[in-house]
Amino acid sequence: MTLFSRSLLAASALALSAAAPAMAKTFVYCSEASPEGFDPGPYTSGTTFDASAHPMYNRLTEFKKGTTEVEPGLAESWEVSEDGTVYTFKLRQGVKFHSNDVFTPSRDFNADDVIFSFERQARADHPWNQYTPGITYEYFNSMEMPTLVKSVEKLDDYTIKITLSQAEAPFLANLAMPFASIMSAEYAATLEANGTKEDLNNKPIGTGPFTFVAYQKDAVIRYARNDQYWGTAPLIDTLVFAITPDAAVRLQKLKAGECHLMPFPSPADIESMKADPKLKVDEQAGLNVGYLAYNTTLAPFDDARVRKALNMAINKEAIVEGVFQGHAEAAKNPIPPTMWSYNDAIQDDPYDPEASKKLLEEAGVSGLTMQIWAMPVQRPYMPNARRTAELMQSDLAAVGVKAEIISYEWGEYLDKSMEPGRPGAVILGWTGDNGDPDNFLSVLLSCSAAQPGGANRAFWCNEEFSALLAKAKTSSDPAERTKLYEEAQVIFKDQAPWFTIAHSTQYVPMAANVTGFVQSPLGDYTFETVDFAE
């Protein structure tokens, strides 16, 4: 029997034990993939955040459950200067860090932990910036935090002052995002003294509702309720992530009672799940976008005419129907239609193979061979990247373009797709992390995000576009910000660094007796409020 099989059986046993009277409650989540690590700072993947930032960490601010509304977290209150550049946070007292076999905290959370958490990402010369060789802080860099944050100062043990180089409208929401999770400076010092700095990413210590117990790679993650949690303690005793990449297997396990909730069902299974009396299915419009990003720095993809031609060669509606089974809306903009400032006046590139051929000819391109990268896992914005790539491959062949489909293991896929010399185009997507358009436009498409360590997989840098985003971020006027973001979307569509694919509807199937799960507009899976009906 394989390790994977033993792990699934163990998870199944735990699930069954949850139903036994007078025993500890265990909740099993059939997660879709393995996390890249347990330090939220270096990553952008929702899979990693669900396994790290959400169960085990907190941030200065948090999002109110089920909304994008900011509320106090480890900062119980704050004041903002009139010019919007100075934030003074009063920190929550009495917050306990977790412990493990090598670390028992000698003090509560305080200002030193906040300074450590930000400076390790901001300063290249910080001793914890490269505690794992080659690590990058993709989110921190893409959001221009190194230039935005001038200083993080400790006024006393429970007061922090953050000074910005300019006003930043979404700053409080940005601090509620996973990359801004607060780490223990004391734990880091212990690991450094032990010569095991890498365990910051392997044996996490936070202040969150669950504590880390164990991880078997590609099989199972175990957590226990944090009985010292400063907030409302979880209702379950044990949380298990049973890592199950195949959607059909996740569904089988859900129906068999081997797990209680699963993400990203196959679109073809949604109606049957809704009809199953043993299950219930939550749904909401997804704050997401799926896209194909061209490497705009390499010929011939550095020519907007070529990108436009390829976009017109692909039948988007066929992808929405064939891959998403109609449970999505065709995307024309890089932000979803449920987000404020969405420019509905934009006209999408039409599906027109003949026009595509003419534009390729005009650009002097013939016999083009390219790569299409297809992710190996399901994501909220993409149920089947391989099938999507196959449909694109067929459509492109009709206009004389030969496409080779490339894939890697998920963590490697994300790493390699960031490499500036990456050939061809990569299928990826995004679920908003704070409800602000800047979280899509700046993080994914700005010039700063196109630099090494950024999240701009198209490596597209348009100065006019980025100037509009920079101006929008400094304004406190929603109407002005909306106008600027609408103008930016016009430039995006004209220059076509992406083929925008779809905005998918999000479905969350679970056992009928599960209570308290709150679907997040940000696509998070969190479990501190879940329970079982009697």
XYZ file of C-alpha atoms in Angstrom:
534
model
C 0.000 0.000 0.000
C 1.347 3.444 -0.911
C 1.923 6.237 1.560
C -0.838 8.152 -0.248
C -3.302 5.287 0.230
C -2.412 4.896 3.912
C -2.881 8.613 4.413
C -6.308 8.573 2.790
C -7.362 5.644 4.948
C -6.174 7.509 7.994
C -8.174 10.537 6.938
C -11.203 8.309 6.380
C -10.874 6.850 9.852
C -10.684 10.308 11.318
C -13.807 11.324 9.443
C -15.718 8.346 10.765
C -14.549 9.020 14.301
C -16.036 12.508 14.051
C -19.502 10.976 13.975
C -19.011 8.957 17.160
C -20.770 10.409 20.249
C -18.725 11.939 23.059
C -15.584 11.927 20.935
C -13.490 14.773 19.585
C -14.816 16.394 16.440
C -12.634 15.977 13.360
C -13.348 17.854 10.158
C -11.792 16.516 6.948
C -11.314 18.817 3.979
C -10.447 17.190 0.647
C -7.996 19.830 -0.588
C -7.008 19.980 -4.243
C -3.209 20.132 -4.030
C -0.206 20.343 -1.741
C 0.904 23.704 -0.373
C 4.196 25.132 -1.587
C 5.136 25.749 2.040
C 3.709 27.074 5.311
C 5.171 30.583 5.318
C 2.573 32.757 3.527
C 5.056 35.505 2.621
C 6.782 33.999 -0.447
C 3.678 32.680 -2.213
C 0.527 33.762 -4.070
C -1.320 30.436 -4.474
C -4.711 30.060 -2.781
C -3.865 26.411 -2.121
C -0.916 27.513 0.004
C -2.865 30.260 1.779
C -5.675 27.835 2.682
C -3.112 25.550 4.318
C -1.039 28.259 6.022
C -2.257 31.846 6.329
C -5.872 31.074 7.145
C -5.693 28.293 9.742
C -2.471 29.261 11.515
C -1.795 32.989 11.196
C -3.370 36.377 11.717
C -2.743 39.821 10.297
C -3.010 43.368 11.644
C -6.345 43.694 9.897
C -8.701 40.925 8.813
C -11.636 40.552 6.439
C -14.999 40.142 8.117
C -16.197 36.613 7.464
C -17.798 36.259 4.039
C -17.044 39.859 2.979
C -14.251 42.161 1.837
C -14.961 44.509 4.762
C -11.862 45.232 6.873
C -12.063 44.696 10.623
C -9.521 44.647 13.483
C -7.171 41.672 13.729
C -3.925 41.734 15.669
C -4.343 45.507 15.602
C -7.375 46.321 17.710
C -7.568 49.912 16.409
C -5.719 52.417 14.211
C -5.490 56.071 13.297
C -4.622 57.521 9.871
C -3.044 60.916 9.288
C -4.965 63.518 7.281
C -2.704 63.070 4.268
C -3.120 59.276 4.366
C 0.568 58.481 4.754
C 0.914 57.626 8.474
C -0.908 54.705 10.116
C -0.642 54.224 13.869
C -1.796 50.793 15.067
C -2.649 49.832 18.645
C -1.812 46.152 18.934
C -3.936 43.573 20.682
C -2.504 42.433 24.021
C -2.522 38.930 25.468
C -2.206 37.153 22.094
C -0.342 33.836 22.398
C 1.874 32.257 19.776
C 1.694 28.499 19.206
C 4.381 26.147 20.469
C 5.990 22.980 19.108
C 8.682 20.451 20.031
C 11.502 23.005 19.713
C 9.758 26.221 20.718
C 7.709 27.475 23.642
C 7.128 31.237 23.506
C 8.402 33.234 26.481
C 6.260 36.262 25.657
C 3.034 37.313 23.943
C 2.766 38.800 20.472
C 4.094 42.357 20.324
C 5.512 45.073 18.059
C 8.770 43.198 17.474
C 6.852 40.527 15.564
C 5.240 43.094 13.280
C 8.595 44.690 12.460
C 10.167 41.287 11.786
C 7.286 40.218 9.526
C 7.555 43.279 7.295
C 11.306 43.892 7.290
C 12.184 40.332 6.291
C 10.249 40.877 3.055
C 11.261 44.499 2.483
C 15.018 44.356 3.050
C 17.261 42.291 0.804
C 19.975 42.494 3.480
C 17.705 41.186 6.245
C 19.034 37.884 7.675
C 15.641 36.271 7.074
C 15.053 37.589 3.554
C 16.780 34.603 1.947
C 16.436 31.999 4.701
C 15.663 29.580 1.878
C 17.950 30.289 -1.113
C 16.132 31.774 -4.076
C 12.959 32.614 -2.192
C 10.989 35.573 -3.556
C 8.294 37.730 -1.989
C 6.120 37.931 -5.072
C 3.119 39.634 -3.508
C 5.127 42.132 -1.467
C 7.098 43.154 -4.552
C 4.174 43.181 -6.996
C 2.277 45.549 -4.718
C 5.280 47.897 -4.648
C 5.528 47.584 -0.878
C 9.328 48.100 -0.824
C 8.902 51.629 -2.184
C 5.518 52.345 -0.604
C 6.460 51.550 3.006
C 9.086 54.064 4.155
C 9.309 52.744 7.712
C 7.740 50.475 10.311
C 8.482 51.889 13.753
C 7.914 50.544 17.235
C 6.555 53.317 19.459
C 6.147 50.910 22.368
C 5.502 47.173 22.766
C 1.912 47.555 21.595
C 2.039 50.534 19.224
C 3.344 50.487 15.667
C 3.661 53.401 13.243
C 3.823 52.665 9.519
C 4.831 55.589 7.302
C 4.118 55.462 3.567
C 5.802 57.337 0.756
C 2.361 58.336 -0.553
C -1.304 57.805 0.213
C -2.497 54.283 -0.621
C -6.279 53.858 -0.767
C -6.374 50.043 -0.330
C -3.632 49.894 2.343
C -5.762 48.569 5.229
C -7.216 45.917 2.935
C -3.726 45.030 1.732
C -2.661 44.383 5.324
C -5.463 41.824 5.661
C -4.020 39.726 2.845
C -2.099 36.486 3.499
C 1.343 37.842 2.573
C 1.052 40.242 5.538
C 0.638 37.413 8.083
C 2.479 38.088 11.338
C 5.310 35.708 12.222
C 7.030 35.201 15.569
C 10.377 36.982 15.778
C 11.223 34.899 18.844
C 10.577 31.648 16.958
C 12.813 32.849 14.132
C 15.590 33.561 16.639
C 15.212 30.044 18.076
C 15.441 28.440 14.630
C 18.498 30.528 13.768
C 20.208 29.458 17.003
C 19.389 25.806 16.191
C 20.681 26.102 12.626
C 17.242 25.160 11.223
C 16.009 28.376 9.619
C 14.186 26.433 6.911
C 11.680 25.243 9.524
C 10.017 28.655 9.406
C 8.476 27.254 6.221
C 8.132 23.651 7.406
C 7.021 23.821 11.048
C 4.833 26.912 11.243
C 4.201 28.935 14.399
C 1.477 31.559 14.335
C -1.323 33.040 16.428
C -4.240 31.599 14.434
C -7.205 29.373 15.348
C -5.412 26.103 14.574
C -1.932 24.799 15.410
C 0.205 22.728 13.075
C 0.530 19.030 13.940
C 2.051 17.216 10.951
C 2.381 17.136 7.180
C 2.889 14.148 4.890
C 3.758 15.630 1.505
C 1.105 15.132 -1.152
C -1.028 13.192 1.319
C -2.324 14.842 4.479
C -1.956 17.883 6.764
C -3.156 17.756 10.378
C -4.060 20.662 12.636
C -5.397 20.922 16.172
C -7.656 23.537 17.715
C -5.728 26.360 19.365
C -7.250 26.471 22.836
C -5.348 29.695 23.542
C -6.725 31.476 20.497
C -7.378 35.170 21.157
C -10.542 35.136 19.034
C -13.512 32.783 19.099
C -12.105 29.269 19.394
C -12.920 26.753 16.624
C -15.857 24.437 17.166
C -13.960 21.377 15.932
C -11.018 19.721 17.676
C -9.046 18.464 14.695
C -8.773 19.711 11.126
C -7.422 17.406 8.405
C -6.524 18.352 4.839
C -6.711 15.133 2.811
C -4.798 16.151 -0.330
C -6.794 14.805 -3.277
C -5.881 16.299 -6.667
C -8.520 14.485 -8.727
C -11.992 16.090 -8.603
C -13.721 12.760 -9.237
C -11.901 11.160 -6.293
C -12.755 14.138 -4.082
C -16.409 13.661 -4.933
C -16.272 9.911 -4.260
C -14.752 10.567 -0.851
C -17.347 13.233 -0.056
C -20.192 10.894 -0.938
C -18.581 8.080 1.075
C -18.263 10.265 4.177
C -14.474 10.219 4.007
C -14.379 13.995 3.903
C -16.874 16.679 4.805
C -16.189 19.403 2.238
C -14.350 19.720 -1.080
C -13.291 22.562 -3.392
C -13.517 22.895 -7.158
C -15.947 20.201 -8.265
C -15.993 19.186 -11.902
C -18.576 21.378 -13.672
C -20.165 18.234 -15.117
C -20.962 16.980 -11.581
C -22.614 20.091 -10.169
C -26.235 19.319 -10.992
C -26.011 15.748 -9.658
C -24.454 17.026 -6.433
C -27.295 19.491 -5.987
C -29.762 16.620 -6.362
C -28.027 14.391 -3.782
C -29.867 14.567 -0.419
C -26.644 13.658 1.445
C -24.955 16.793 0.132
C -25.524 20.511 -0.079
C -23.850 22.952 -2.430
C -23.103 26.609 -1.723
C -22.544 28.874 -4.697
C -21.708 32.471 -5.550
C -20.231 34.507 -8.392
C -16.470 34.210 -8.288
C -14.234 37.257 -7.811
C -11.827 35.760 -10.320
C -10.449 35.643 -13.823
C -8.773 32.905 -15.835
C -6.342 33.970 -18.545
C -3.607 33.000 -20.986
C -0.579 35.305 -20.513
C 1.783 35.774 -23.441
C 5.444 36.501 -22.745
C 5.339 39.981 -24.244
C 9.124 40.382 -24.069
C 9.824 37.644 -26.632
C 9.218 37.835 -30.372
C 6.731 37.576 -31.925
C 4.616 38.033 -28.784
C 6.166 41.455 -28.251
C 3.913 42.651 -31.106
C 0.355 43.516 -29.982
C -0.894 42.597 -33.474
C 0.298 39.028 -32.993
C -1.329 38.808 -29.576
C -4.583 40.186 -30.992
C -4.414 37.717 -33.871
C -3.983 34.758 -31.519
C -6.865 36.011 -29.373
C -9.142 36.133 -32.425
C -8.132 32.590 -33.379
C -9.451 31.075 -30.117
C -13.122 30.238 -29.678
C -13.751 31.509 -26.148
C -17.418 30.473 -26.021
C -16.436 26.894 -26.853
C -14.096 26.907 -23.835
C -16.795 28.311 -21.553
C -19.211 25.611 -22.683
C -16.797 22.700 -23.048
C -14.564 23.243 -20.023
C -16.717 25.235 -17.600
C -19.923 23.498 -18.743
C -21.552 26.920 -18.843
C -20.798 27.640 -15.142
C -18.816 30.748 -16.032
C -19.021 34.025 -17.916
C -16.712 34.745 -20.839
C -14.096 37.297 -19.740
C -13.253 40.438 -21.691
C -11.539 42.421 -18.916
C -8.826 41.501 -16.396
C -11.213 42.164 -13.474
C -14.537 40.383 -12.878
C -17.906 42.039 -13.600
C -18.853 41.852 -9.906
C -16.019 44.272 -9.038
C -16.485 48.025 -8.947
C -14.870 49.956 -11.837
C -15.494 47.082 -14.298
C -15.629 48.669 -17.761
C -18.609 47.068 -19.454
C -18.212 49.313 -22.514
C -15.146 47.306 -23.570
C -15.670 45.224 -26.710
C -14.077 41.777 -26.618
C -11.840 40.525 -29.415
C -14.153 38.547 -31.713
C -13.620 34.921 -32.620
C -12.609 35.421 -36.258
C -10.058 32.959 -37.713
C -9.933 34.725 -41.085
C -9.191 38.091 -39.481
C -6.603 36.325 -37.325
C -4.797 34.977 -40.399
C -4.754 38.406 -42.031
C -3.369 40.076 -38.901
C -0.618 37.452 -38.572
C 0.273 38.026 -42.217
C 0.305 41.792 -41.654
C 2.691 41.281 -38.712
C 4.973 39.186 -40.935
C 4.383 35.976 -38.964
C 4.030 32.576 -40.617
C 4.683 29.030 -39.486
C 4.599 30.084 -35.842
C 5.345 27.395 -33.250
C 4.578 28.224 -29.615
C 4.079 26.681 -26.198
C 0.887 26.739 -24.162
C 1.489 26.004 -20.485
C -1.358 24.145 -18.752
C -1.466 23.961 -14.950
C -1.777 20.456 -13.471
C -4.388 21.302 -10.812
C -7.905 22.689 -10.656
C -8.246 26.253 -9.479
C -11.302 28.424 -8.786
C -10.839 30.118 -12.165
C -9.892 27.019 -14.190
C -11.477 23.547 -13.805
C -9.386 21.841 -16.497
C -6.368 23.640 -17.930
C -5.270 20.666 -20.033
C -8.617 20.521 -21.849
C -8.559 24.302 -22.277
C -5.089 24.101 -23.806
C -6.219 21.337 -26.169
C -9.096 23.481 -27.444
C -6.713 26.408 -27.924
C -4.256 24.126 -29.695
C -6.934 23.010 -32.155
C -8.135 26.564 -32.833
C -4.596 27.870 -33.361
C -3.817 25.047 -35.791
C -6.675 26.326 -37.962
C -4.787 29.607 -38.489
C -1.423 27.935 -39.088
C -0.020 28.147 -35.554
C 1.390 24.957 -34.038
C 1.039 24.862 -30.240
C 2.818 22.449 -27.899
C 1.219 21.857 -24.496
C 3.594 22.020 -21.515
C 2.938 21.208 -17.843
C 4.808 20.753 -14.560
C 4.035 19.906 -10.940
C 2.091 22.840 -9.441
C 4.868 24.414 -7.384
C 7.364 24.036 -10.232
C 4.780 25.384 -12.677
C 4.392 28.562 -10.635
C 8.151 28.996 -10.263
C 9.025 28.364 -13.900
C 6.196 30.543 -15.198
C 7.879 33.494 -13.433
C 11.148 33.076 -15.321
C 11.654 36.021 -17.711
C 12.743 33.783 -20.577
C 9.709 31.521 -20.334
C 8.570 30.763 -23.881
C 5.043 30.980 -25.232
C 1.995 31.599 -23.080
C 0.871 30.330 -19.687
C -2.635 29.510 -18.435
C -3.168 31.008 -15.017
C -5.742 33.048 -13.160
C -6.482 35.056 -10.077
C -8.996 35.256 -7.279
C -9.123 38.676 -5.643
C -7.508 38.898 -2.231
C -8.955 42.178 -0.997
C -11.915 43.264 -3.147
C -10.029 46.174 -4.734
C -9.322 46.495 -8.497
C -5.715 47.313 -7.671
C -5.302 43.741 -6.436
C -5.841 42.526 -10.000
C -4.473 45.344 -12.127
C -1.335 46.329 -10.219
C -0.394 42.894 -8.937
C -0.827 41.135 -12.275
C -0.153 43.767 -14.919
C 1.858 46.742 -13.659
C 5.440 47.505 -14.640
C 6.641 46.863 -11.085
C 4.969 43.434 -11.123
C 6.843 42.633 -14.342
C 10.169 42.830 -12.513
C 11.881 39.668 -11.170
C 9.883 38.290 -8.253
C 6.626 39.899 -9.440
C 3.337 38.264 -10.441
C 3.082 39.733 -13.961
C 3.420 36.516 -15.972
C 3.074 38.452 -19.234
C 6.118 40.572 -18.285
C 4.099 43.392 -19.850
C 5.113 46.943 -18.984
C 3.013 49.791 -20.326
C 3.985 53.072 -18.693
C 0.666 54.790 -19.444
C -1.265 51.875 -17.930
C 0.911 51.793 -14.809
C 0.677 55.576 -14.358
C -3.126 55.316 -14.257
C -2.908 52.627 -11.570
C -0.448 54.649 -9.515
C -2.709 57.695 -9.640
C -5.774 55.634 -8.709
C -4.087 54.184 -5.632
C -3.339 57.614 -4.187
C -6.902 58.905 -4.556
C -9.519 58.637 -1.828
C -12.309 59.520 -4.283
C -14.095 56.337 -5.491
C -15.450 58.104 -8.584
C -11.977 59.252 -9.641
C -10.514 55.813 -8.984
C -13.284 54.202 -11.046
C -12.596 56.508 -14.021
C -8.868 55.756 -13.916
C -9.365 51.992 -13.717
C -11.847 52.133 -16.607
C -9.215 53.933 -18.712
C -6.618 51.339 -17.754
C -8.887 48.533 -18.977
C -9.107 50.222 -22.385
C -5.310 50.157 -22.680
C -5.200 46.530 -21.553
C -7.702 45.485 -24.194
C -5.935 47.406 -26.934
C -2.528 45.917 -26.097
C -3.786 42.381 -25.307
C -1.064 40.992 -23.018
C -3.587 38.239 -22.139
C -6.259 36.186 -23.762
C -8.936 36.626 -21.087
C -10.825 33.341 -20.680
C -13.592 33.341 -18.066
C -14.967 34.399 -14.687
C -16.236 31.220 -13.055
C -19.066 30.653 -10.597
C -17.808 29.133 -7.344
C -19.450 25.965 -5.979
C -18.657 24.409 -2.601
C -20.123 20.907 -2.049
C -20.242 19.581 1.509
C -21.940 16.954 3.627
C -25.526 17.881 4.451
C -24.799 17.941 8.193
C -21.999 20.516 7.944
C -22.887 23.840 9.536
C -21.108 27.160 9.866
C -19.080 27.170 6.664
C -19.048 30.681 5.186
C -18.200 31.000 1.517
C -15.637 33.723 0.917
C -15.836 36.173 -1.998
C -12.030 35.937 -1.987
C -12.076 32.191 -2.607
C -10.650 31.300 0.820
C -11.424 28.019 2.563
C -11.497 28.599 6.332
C -12.820 26.262 9.010
C -12.782 27.905 12.425
C -16.601 28.293 12.307
C -17.563 24.858 10.951
C -19.444 22.269 12.988
C -21.799 19.344 12.529
C -25.569 19.385 13.009
C -26.827 17.016 15.667
